[in-house]
Amino acid sequence: MMKCIQYGHEIVALANLLPVDDSVDELDSYMYQTVGHQIIVGYAECMNVPLFRRRIRGSSRHQKLSYQMTPDDEVEDMFVLLSEVKRQIPSITAVSSGAIASDYQRLRVESICSRLGLVSLAFLWKQDQTLLLQNMIANGIKAILVKVAAIGLDPSKHLGKDLAFMEPYLLKLKELYGSNVCGEGGEYETLTLDCPLFTNARIVLDEFQVVLHSPDSIAPVGVLHPSTFHLEKKENPDSNSLEEEPGLVFEVQGDGPNTSESKQQNNGIVDLVEHTRNRLRLSKTEKDNTFSMCCWLEDSQESSTGLKEDLETVLTEMESQLLKLGFNWQNVLYIHLYISDMSEFAVANETYVKFITQEKCPFGVPSRSTIELPLVQVGLGKAYVEVLVANDQSKRVLHVQSISCWAPSCIGPYSQATLHKSVLHMAGQLGLDPPTMNLRNEGAIAELNQALTNSEAIAESFKSSISSSAILFVVFCSARTKQSERNQLHEKFLSFLDLAKSSQRVSKALDPMFLYILVPDLPKRALVEVKPVLYVEEEDTETEDETIQDQSSEGDYSYWGYKPEKWHQDCVQKRVVDGKICVTVLSISADLIRKLHESSGEEGQKVERVSKFCVYLLNKILSENSFSWQDITSLRIHYSTTIGVSVERLSDIFAIAFRELNEMSDGVRAGGSKEPIFNLVPVLGAGNCSASLDNIITCELFALKS
């Protein structure tokens, strides 16, 4: 609560769950501490705020990590309690809890908050426990131990002792046995008797009994049962001379919700008008178990619709296509949401959450990047969606909805990161200050540093680091970024990674690739958004970065008359990891197009030649490294709006290049289905360095062996 006030929130009420029987100290609960509940009633007067209390009727029925509404579960008691608080105080917007390391507890608080339209605040989440303990004591929190259950803690010696007294001993136990100094492993529980929030009075514990639950000789378990206590008034210079009315205590009754609550879902917009359906376009890679699929609209003046309608149309079609293939939203790992106008981000989000919900994704919601693209400018509709799909449920999703000091929260059906088959797909990271969720306002460099700090915090949750595990960084730069700052971004990026690497003393690190993309705008009017892709090793394996291999002399790849030349490598970034991941970024600048024109000796048809050169080089890279086109999980072709051909024409040109490759090469099958295997992404510019974003075409290919 003190951290909440530090970050600008106001405490308007307290909520507490306690046993049905006052004489019972502790319940067999996975969720709640109840030891010391007899004293909590005094908090209302100490803080002069209302206290809402409910007796716990449920039990731990739903014991899986991710919670779903379960009748008679103890979590539903929290729902009833907070529902009543919200009914009596409609202005409340958030709930604060003290979760430090327990995903089980955090996820349940977030689930209830989501159902009630409240924000979860967890400012202690993922904080260093030794520093937390020091800060609690330094900030005047007087809390006593009311339960002990760990080696080295003795009920007869340590119950009733305050944290300041116990701190040296708790640190010693950490050294000896690896104990959690804040008791996050159940080593101990505390009860606060005084703190700066108690402006009216402090609690004085007059008498207590030690109740031994388990006389184990190594780790005895005991609790403190308070017998008598009283409140000691404080001299409060800030209060007026009149006696303040003591905080009120409300007992919350009522039953939990029935199973139909929260089941109502919008199944999408199914009544699409025929002319809108005719505007739909699809692309899909051909890998069976992990593939990307894209859906967008070709626009026309007579059928112009709004962003909401276009996004509904695209998501409805995407949902339909997934179902035809035997999949649904729970199979989606990642979503790129491209929209035409970032000022309508709220509209896009409202539409998005009608389709992708936590109920539809029981194994975790997809991670997401949201970018404004010049869609209308190139003749597309106002919404464009790309999804990465897997045919199994082996993904591991990190989804923290609570606002904390750890990393930016994801309040809604989109997650911070998704790990699948050793590839960590991280959501686009903005330069947001996690506890306030405000953008750093010192410019693009400050935003980049904060975005990278946030990315590192997320990577650490997967026991990895962006400084040693990153394969590719895609950095979206807003057109509003000053050129002087854009010139410095790449250098600052490298400096951050070097510093992180040296602080961690990393012995072996992957050499990441960089792709900078210039776009009209980003969420929250950010100047920079970073999208890292990491390789997270399985335990007991060595990572091999095979980027230095050069097999250009092997094989015959001389399609369309192209022969391997040294300058070809100037436009290629490639990383092959452990022989099972191949990531390639192919950059075609205006200068390179001129060089292609000179080497070919042909006039005209520049874009056709560029497309064939791209397909030739990508095919060569795949073949040299023992990958096939059937290993492709995604192939984005970012093209500049200055290219001078329509999106339909550009799509046809690349489709012809792939078709000709199939005809010329035995055993090579690249895009044989009716949908293209590539998706065209219109951008303002792109490049390998932030200072030079003059690529006309940039191919971003990701291949993964099963």
Coordinates of N, CA, C and O in Angstrom, one line a residue, residues 27-96:
L27 N -6.4 -21.7 8.1 CA -7.1 -22.6 7.3 C -6.1 -23.3 6.4 O -5.0 -22.9 6.1
D28 N -6.5 -24.5 5.8 CA -5.7 -25.2 4.8 C -5.9 -24.5 3.5 O -6.6 -25.0 2.6
S29 N -5.3 -23.3 3.3 CA -5.6 -22.5 2.1 C -4.4 -22.4 1.3 O -3.3 -22.2 1.8
Y30 N -4.5 -22.5 0.0 CA -3.4 -22.3 -1.0 C -3.3 -20.8 -1.2 O -2.3 -20.4 -1.8
M31 N -4.3 -20.0 -0.8 CA -4.4 -18.7 -1.3 C -4.2 -17.6 -0.2 O -3.6 -16.6 -0.5
Y32 N -4.8 -17.8 1.0 CA -4.9 -16.7 1.9 C -4.1 -17.0 3.2 O -4.1 -18.2 3.7
Q33 N -3.5 -16.0 3.8 CA -2.9 -16.1 5.1 C -4.1 -15.7 6.1 O -4.7 -14.6 5.9
T34 N -4.3 -16.5 7.1 CA -5.4 -16.1 8.0 C -4.9 -16.0 9.5 O -5.6 -15.5 10.3
V35 N -3.6 -16.4 9.7 CA -3.1 -16.3 11.1 C -3.0 -14.8 11.4 O -2.5 -14.0 10.7
G36 N -3.5 -14.5 12.6 CA -3.6 -13.1 13.0 C -4.8 -12.3 12.6 O -4.9 -11.1 12.8
H37 N -5.8 -13.0 12.0 CA -7.0 -12.4 11.5 C -7.8 -11.6 12.6 O -8.5 -10.7 12.3
Q38 N -7.6 -12.1 13.9 CA -8.4 -11.4 15.0 C -8.0 -10.0 15.1 O -8.8 -9.2 15.7
I39 N -6.8 -9.6 14.7 CA -6.3 -8.2 14.9 C -6.7 -7.3 13.7 O -6.8 -6.1 13.9
I40 N -7.0 -7.9 12.5 CA -7.2 -7.1 11.3 C -8.3 -6.0 11.5 O -8.2 -5.0 10.9
V41 N -9.3 -6.4 12.4 CA -10.4 -5.4 12.5 C -9.9 -4.1 13.0 O -10.6 -3.0 12.7
G42 N -8.8 -4.0 13.7 CA -8.2 -2.7 14.1 C -7.7 -1.9 13.0 O -7.5 -0.7 13.2
Y43 N -7.4 -2.4 11.9 CA -6.8 -1.7 10.8 C -7.7 -0.5 10.3 O -7.2 0.5 9.9
A44 N -9.0 -0.7 10.4 CA -9.9 0.3 9.9 C -9.7 1.6 10.7 O -9.7 2.7 10.1
E45 N -9.6 1.5 12.0 CA -9.4 2.6 12.8 C -8.0 3.2 12.7 O -7.8 4.4 12.7
C46 N -7.0 2.3 12.6 CA -5.6 2.8 12.5 C -5.4 3.6 11.2 O -4.7 4.6 11.3
M47 N -6.1 3.3 10.1 CA -5.9 4.0 8.9 C -7.1 4.9 8.6 O -7.0 5.7 7.6
N48 N -8.2 4.8 9.3 CA -9.4 5.6 9.1 C -9.9 5.4 7.7 O -10.3 6.3 7.0
V49 N -10.0 4.2 7.3 CA -10.6 3.8 6.0 C -11.6 2.6 6.3 O -11.3 1.8 7.2
P50 N -12.6 2.4 5.5 CA -13.5 1.3 5.7 C -12.8 -0.1 5.4 O -12.0 -0.2 4.5
L51 N -13.2 -1.0 6.2 CA -12.7 -2.4 6.1 C -13.8 -3.3 5.7 O -14.8 -3.4 6.4
F52 N -13.7 -4.1 4.6 CA -14.7 -5.0 4.2 C -14.1 -6.4 4.5 O -13.0 -6.8 4.1
R53 N -14.9 -7.3 5.2 CA -14.4 -8.6 5.6 C -15.5 -9.6 5.1 O -16.7 -9.4 5.2
R54 N -14.9 -10.8 4.7 CA -15.8 -11.9 4.4 C -15.2 -13.2 4.9 O -14.0 -13.4 4.9
R55 N -16.1 -14.1 5.4 CA -15.7 -15.4 5.9 C -15.5 -16.3 4.7 O -16.3 -16.4 3.8
I56 N -14.4 -17.1 4.8 CA -14.1 -17.9 3.6 C -14.9 -19.2 3.7 O -14.8 -20.0 4.6
R57 N -15.8 -19.4 2.7 CA -16.6 -20.5 2.7 C -16.1 -21.6 1.7 O -16.4 -22.8 1.9
G58 N -15.3 -21.2 0.7 CA -14.8 -22.1 -0.3 C -13.5 -22.8 0.2 O -13.0 -22.5 1.3
S59 N -13.0 -23.7 -0.7 CA -11.8 -24.3 -0.4 C -11.0 -24.3 -1.7 O -11.4 -23.8 -2.8
S60 N -9.8 -24.9 -1.7 CA -8.9 -24.9 -2.9 C -9.3 -26.0 -3.8 O -8.7 -27.1 -3.9
R61 N -10.3 -25.7 -4.6 CA -10.9 -26.7 -5.6 C -10.2 -26.7 -6.9 O -9.9 -27.8 -7.5
H62 N -9.9 -25.5 -7.4 CA -9.2 -25.4 -8.7 C -7.7 -25.2 -8.4 O -7.3 -24.1 -8.2
Q63 N -6.9 -26.2 -8.5 CA -5.5 -26.1 -8.1 C -4.5 -26.0 -9.2 O -3.3 -26.0 -9.0
K64 N -5.0 -26.0 -10.5 CA -4.1 -25.7 -11.6 C -3.6 -24.3 -11.5 O -4.2 -23.4 -10.9
L65 N -2.4 -24.0 -12.2 CA -1.8 -22.7 -12.0 C -2.7 -21.6 -12.5 O -3.0 -20.6 -11.8
S66 N -3.2 -21.7 -13.8 CA -4.1 -20.7 -14.3 C -5.5 -21.0 -13.8 O -6.1 -22.1 -14.0
Y67 N -6.2 -20.0 -13.2 CA -7.5 -20.1 -12.6 C -8.6 -19.9 -13.5 O -8.6 -19.0 -14.4
Q68 N -9.6 -20.8 -13.4 CA -10.9 -20.6 -14.1 C -12.0 -20.6 -13.1 O -11.9 -21.4 -12.1
M69 N -13.0 -19.8 -13.3 CA -14.1 -19.7 -12.3 C -14.6 -21.1 -11.9 O -15.0 -21.9 -12.8
T70 N -14.6 -21.4 -10.6 CA -14.9 -22.7 -10.1 C -15.9 -22.5 -8.9 O -15.4 -21.9 -7.9
P71 N -17.1 -23.0 -8.9 CA -18.0 -22.8 -7.8 C -17.4 -23.4 -6.5 O -16.7 -24.5 -6.6
D72 N -17.6 -22.8 -5.4 CA -17.2 -23.2 -4.1 C -15.7 -23.2 -3.9 O -15.1 -23.8 -3.0
D73 N -15.0 -22.6 -4.8 CA -13.5 -22.4 -4.6 C -13.3 -21.1 -3.8 O -14.1 -20.2 -3.8
E74 N -12.2 -21.1 -3.0 CA -12.0 -20.0 -2.1 C -11.7 -18.7 -2.8 O -11.9 -17.6 -2.3
V75 N -11.3 -18.8 -4.1 CA -11.1 -17.6 -4.9 C -12.4 -16.9 -5.1 O -12.4 -15.6 -5.2
E76 N -13.5 -17.6 -5.2 CA -14.8 -17.0 -5.4 C -15.2 -16.2 -4.2 O -16.0 -15.2 -4.4
D77 N -14.7 -16.5 -3.0 CA -15.0 -15.6 -1.9 C -14.4 -14.2 -2.1 O -14.9 -13.2 -1.7
M78 N -13.2 -14.2 -2.7 CA -12.6 -12.9 -3.1 C -13.4 -12.1 -4.1 O -13.6 -10.9 -4.0
F79 N -14.0 -12.9 -5.0 CA -14.9 -12.2 -6.0 C -16.1 -11.6 -5.3 O -16.4 -10.4 -5.6
V80 N -16.7 -12.3 -4.4 CA -17.9 -11.7 -3.7 C -17.5 -10.5 -2.9 O -18.2 -9.5 -2.9
L81 N -16.4 -10.7 -2.2 CA -15.9 -9.6 -1.3 C -15.6 -8.3 -2.1 O -16.1 -7.2 -1.8
L82 N -14.8 -8.4 -3.2 CA -14.5 -7.3 -4.0 C -15.7 -6.7 -4.8 O -15.7 -5.5 -5.1
S83 N -16.6 -7.6 -5.1 CA -17.8 -7.1 -5.8 C -18.6 -6.2 -4.9 O -19.1 -5.1 -5.3
E84 N -18.6 -6.5 -3.6 CA -19.4 -5.7 -2.7 C -18.6 -4.4 -2.4 O -19.2 -3.3 -2.3
V85 N -17.3 -4.4 -2.4 CA -16.5 -3.2 -2.2 C -16.8 -2.3 -3.4 O -17.0 -1.1 -3.3
K86 N -16.8 -2.8 -4.6 CA -17.0 -2.1 -5.8 C -18.5 -1.5 -5.8 O -18.7 -0.4 -6.3
R87 N -19.4 -2.3 -5.3 CA -20.8 -1.8 -5.3 C -20.9 -0.6 -4.4 O -21.6 0.4 -4.7
Q88 N -20.3 -0.7 -3.2 CA -20.4 0.4 -2.2 C -19.5 1.6 -2.6 O -19.8 2.8 -2.2
I89 N -18.4 1.4 -3.2 CA -17.5 2.5 -3.6 C -17.2 2.3 -5.1 O -16.2 1.8 -5.6
P90 N -18.2 2.8 -6.0 CA -18.1 2.6 -7.4 C -16.8 3.2 -8.0 O -16.4 2.9 -9.2
S91 N -16.2 4.2 -7.3 CA -15.0 4.9 -7.9 C -13.8 4.1 -7.9 O -12.7 4.5 -8.5
I92 N -13.7 2.9 -7.2 CA -12.5 2.2 -7.1 C -12.1 1.7 -8.5 O -12.9 1.3 -9.3
T93 N -10.8 1.7 -8.8 CA -10.2 1.3 -10.1 C -9.2 0.2 -10.0 O -8.9 -0.5 -11.0
A94 N -8.7 -0.1 -8.8 CA -7.6 -1.1 -8.7 C -7.6 -1.8 -7.4 O -8.2 -1.3 -6.4
V95 N -6.9 -2.9 -7.3 CA -6.7 -3.7 -6.1 C -5.2 -4.0 -6.0 O -4.6 -4.4 -6.9
S96 N -4.7 -3.7 -4.8 CA -3.3 -4.0 -4.5 C -3.1 -5.2 -3.7 O -3.9 -5.5 -2.7

